[in-house]
Coordinates of C-alpha atoms in Angstrom, one line a residue:
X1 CA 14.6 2.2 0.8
X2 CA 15.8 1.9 4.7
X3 CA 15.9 -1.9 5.8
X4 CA 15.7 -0.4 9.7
X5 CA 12.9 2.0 9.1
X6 CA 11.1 -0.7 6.8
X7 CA 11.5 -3.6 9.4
X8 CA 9.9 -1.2 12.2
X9 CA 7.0 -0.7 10.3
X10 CA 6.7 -4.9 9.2
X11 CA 6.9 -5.0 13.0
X12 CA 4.0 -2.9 14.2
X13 CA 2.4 -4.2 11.2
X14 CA 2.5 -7.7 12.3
X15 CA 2.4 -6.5 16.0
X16 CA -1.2 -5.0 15.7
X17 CA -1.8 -8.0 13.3
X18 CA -1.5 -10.5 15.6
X19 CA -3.4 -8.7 18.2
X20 CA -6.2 -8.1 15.6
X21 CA -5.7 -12.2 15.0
X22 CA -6.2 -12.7 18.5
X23 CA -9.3 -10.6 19.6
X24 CA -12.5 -12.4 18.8
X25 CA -15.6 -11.6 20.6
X26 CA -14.4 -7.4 21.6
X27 CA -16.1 -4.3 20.4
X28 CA -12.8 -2.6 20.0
X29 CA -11.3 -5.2 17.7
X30 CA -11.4 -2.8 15.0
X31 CA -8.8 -0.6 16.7
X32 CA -5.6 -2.8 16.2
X33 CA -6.7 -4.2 12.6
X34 CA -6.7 -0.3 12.0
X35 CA -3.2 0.1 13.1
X36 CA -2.3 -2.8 11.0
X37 CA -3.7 -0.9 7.6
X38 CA -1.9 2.2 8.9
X39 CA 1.7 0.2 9.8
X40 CA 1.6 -1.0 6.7
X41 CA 0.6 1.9 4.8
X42 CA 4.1 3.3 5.8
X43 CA 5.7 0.1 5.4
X44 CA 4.8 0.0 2.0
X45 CA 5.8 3.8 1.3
X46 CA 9.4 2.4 3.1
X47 CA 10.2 -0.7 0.7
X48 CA 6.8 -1.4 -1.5
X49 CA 7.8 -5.4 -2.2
X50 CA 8.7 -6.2 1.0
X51 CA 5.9 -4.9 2.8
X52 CA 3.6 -6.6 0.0
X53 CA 5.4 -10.2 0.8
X54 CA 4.6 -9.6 4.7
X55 CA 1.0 -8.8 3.3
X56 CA 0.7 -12.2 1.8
X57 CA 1.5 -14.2 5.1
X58 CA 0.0 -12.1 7.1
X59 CA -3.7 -12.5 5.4
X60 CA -2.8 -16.3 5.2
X61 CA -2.5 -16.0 8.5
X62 CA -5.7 -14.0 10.2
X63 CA -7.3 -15.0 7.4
X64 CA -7.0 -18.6 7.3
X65 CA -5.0 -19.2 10.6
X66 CA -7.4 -18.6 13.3
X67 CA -10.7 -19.2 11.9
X68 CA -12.7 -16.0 11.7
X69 CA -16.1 -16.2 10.5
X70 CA -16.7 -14.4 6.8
X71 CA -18.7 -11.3 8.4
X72 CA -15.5 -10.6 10.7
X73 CA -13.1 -11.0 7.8
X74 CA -15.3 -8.4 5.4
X75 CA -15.2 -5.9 8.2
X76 CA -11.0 -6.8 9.0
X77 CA -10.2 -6.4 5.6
X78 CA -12.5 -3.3 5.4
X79 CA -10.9 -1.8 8.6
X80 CA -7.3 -2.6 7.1
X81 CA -7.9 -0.7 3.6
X82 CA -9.4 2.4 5.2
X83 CA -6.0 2.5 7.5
X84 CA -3.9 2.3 4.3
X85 CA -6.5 4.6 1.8
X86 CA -4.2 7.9 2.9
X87 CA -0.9 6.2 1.9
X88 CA -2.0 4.6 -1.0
X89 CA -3.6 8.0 -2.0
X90 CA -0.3 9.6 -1.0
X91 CA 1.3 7.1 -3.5
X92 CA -0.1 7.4 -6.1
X93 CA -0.7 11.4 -6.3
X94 CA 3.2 11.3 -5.4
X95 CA 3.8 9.1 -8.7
X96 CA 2.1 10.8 -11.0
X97 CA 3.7 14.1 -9.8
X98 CA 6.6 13.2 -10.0
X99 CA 6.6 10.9 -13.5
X100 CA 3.2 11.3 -14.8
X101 CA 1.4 8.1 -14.3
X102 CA 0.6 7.4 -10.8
X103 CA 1.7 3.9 -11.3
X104 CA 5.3 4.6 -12.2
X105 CA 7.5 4.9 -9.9
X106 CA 10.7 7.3 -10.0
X107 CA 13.3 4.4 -10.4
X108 CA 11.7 2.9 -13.6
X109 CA 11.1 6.3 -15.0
X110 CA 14.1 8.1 -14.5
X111 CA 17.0 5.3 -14.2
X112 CA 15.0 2.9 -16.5
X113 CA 14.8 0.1 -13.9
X114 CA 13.4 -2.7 -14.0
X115 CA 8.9 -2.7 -12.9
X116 CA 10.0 -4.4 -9.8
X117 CA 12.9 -3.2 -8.8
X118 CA 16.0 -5.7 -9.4
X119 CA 18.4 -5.3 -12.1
X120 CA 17.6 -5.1 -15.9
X121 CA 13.9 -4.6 -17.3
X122 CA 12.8 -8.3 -18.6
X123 CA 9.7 -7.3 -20.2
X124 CA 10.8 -4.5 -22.5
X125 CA 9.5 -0.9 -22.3
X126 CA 6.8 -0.1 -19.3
X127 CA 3.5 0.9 -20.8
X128 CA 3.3 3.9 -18.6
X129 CA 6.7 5.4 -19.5
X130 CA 4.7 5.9 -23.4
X131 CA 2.9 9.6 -24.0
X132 CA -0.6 8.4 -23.5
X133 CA -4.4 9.3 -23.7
X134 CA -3.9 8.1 -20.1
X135 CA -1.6 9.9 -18.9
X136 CA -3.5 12.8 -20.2
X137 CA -6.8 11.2 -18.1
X138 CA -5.0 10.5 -14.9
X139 CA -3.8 14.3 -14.6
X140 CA -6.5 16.2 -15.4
X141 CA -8.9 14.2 -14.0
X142 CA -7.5 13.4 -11.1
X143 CA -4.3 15.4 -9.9
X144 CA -5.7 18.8 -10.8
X145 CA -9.1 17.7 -9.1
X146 CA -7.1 17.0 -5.9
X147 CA -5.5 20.4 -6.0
X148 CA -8.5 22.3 -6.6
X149 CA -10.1 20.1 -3.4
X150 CA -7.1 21.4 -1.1

């Protein structure tokens, strides 16, 4: 988890956020809230809670900051989540690769850290690190699916 290499992306991130904030009336306004979903996407792959935290504000502020009309904010948020879907994708294939459950990461299952990250585990034993039906579900529903496809 680089700090430099996770600041960079937060920076483009916010860069083509603000830019996307900015541009009302264009027909290319889709191009930088694009960017943003794709900065982010590697932001997130960088250092997952920070990125998320820089999420927050920065929705708070396109969202609610500038005033865009509802239709505009449908299509932003739209445009955004198709610029992450490959890293999320990437994620979440990567996880369950690598641990079995695509939402358990490789420092809670092999080190037993704690769900988010910082120090001890407060709520006991994560729900994905126990043999399940889903886990079962998840790879061969999904994961072998996505090898066949390639």
């Amino acid at each position: 988890m680089n700090h430099v290499t996770s600041l960079f992306f937060l920076f483009l991130f916010l860069l083509f956020g603000m830019k996307a904030g900015n541009i009302h009336e264009s027909r290319r306004y889709w191009i930088p809230v694009f960017f943003a979903g794709f900065f982010f996407g590697f932001a997130f792959l960088t250092r997952p809670l920070t990125a998320l935290a820089f999420l927050l504000s920065g929705a708070f502020w396109i969202g609610f900051g500038k005033g865009i009309n509802h239709q505009k904010l449908v299509a932003f948020v739209f445009l955004f989540l198709l610029g992450t879907l490959p890293f999320a994708v990437f994620y979440l294939v990567y996880n369950a690769e690598t641990t079995g459950a695509p939402f358990l990461t490789g420092y809670v299952h092999y080190f037993g850290g704690n769900p988010l990250g910082f120090g001890h585990r407060p709520w006991g034993r994560s729900l994905w690190a126990r043999k399940s039906r889903m886990k079962f579900i998840i790879h061969h529903c999904v994961v072998l699916r996505i090898r066949s496809a390639i």
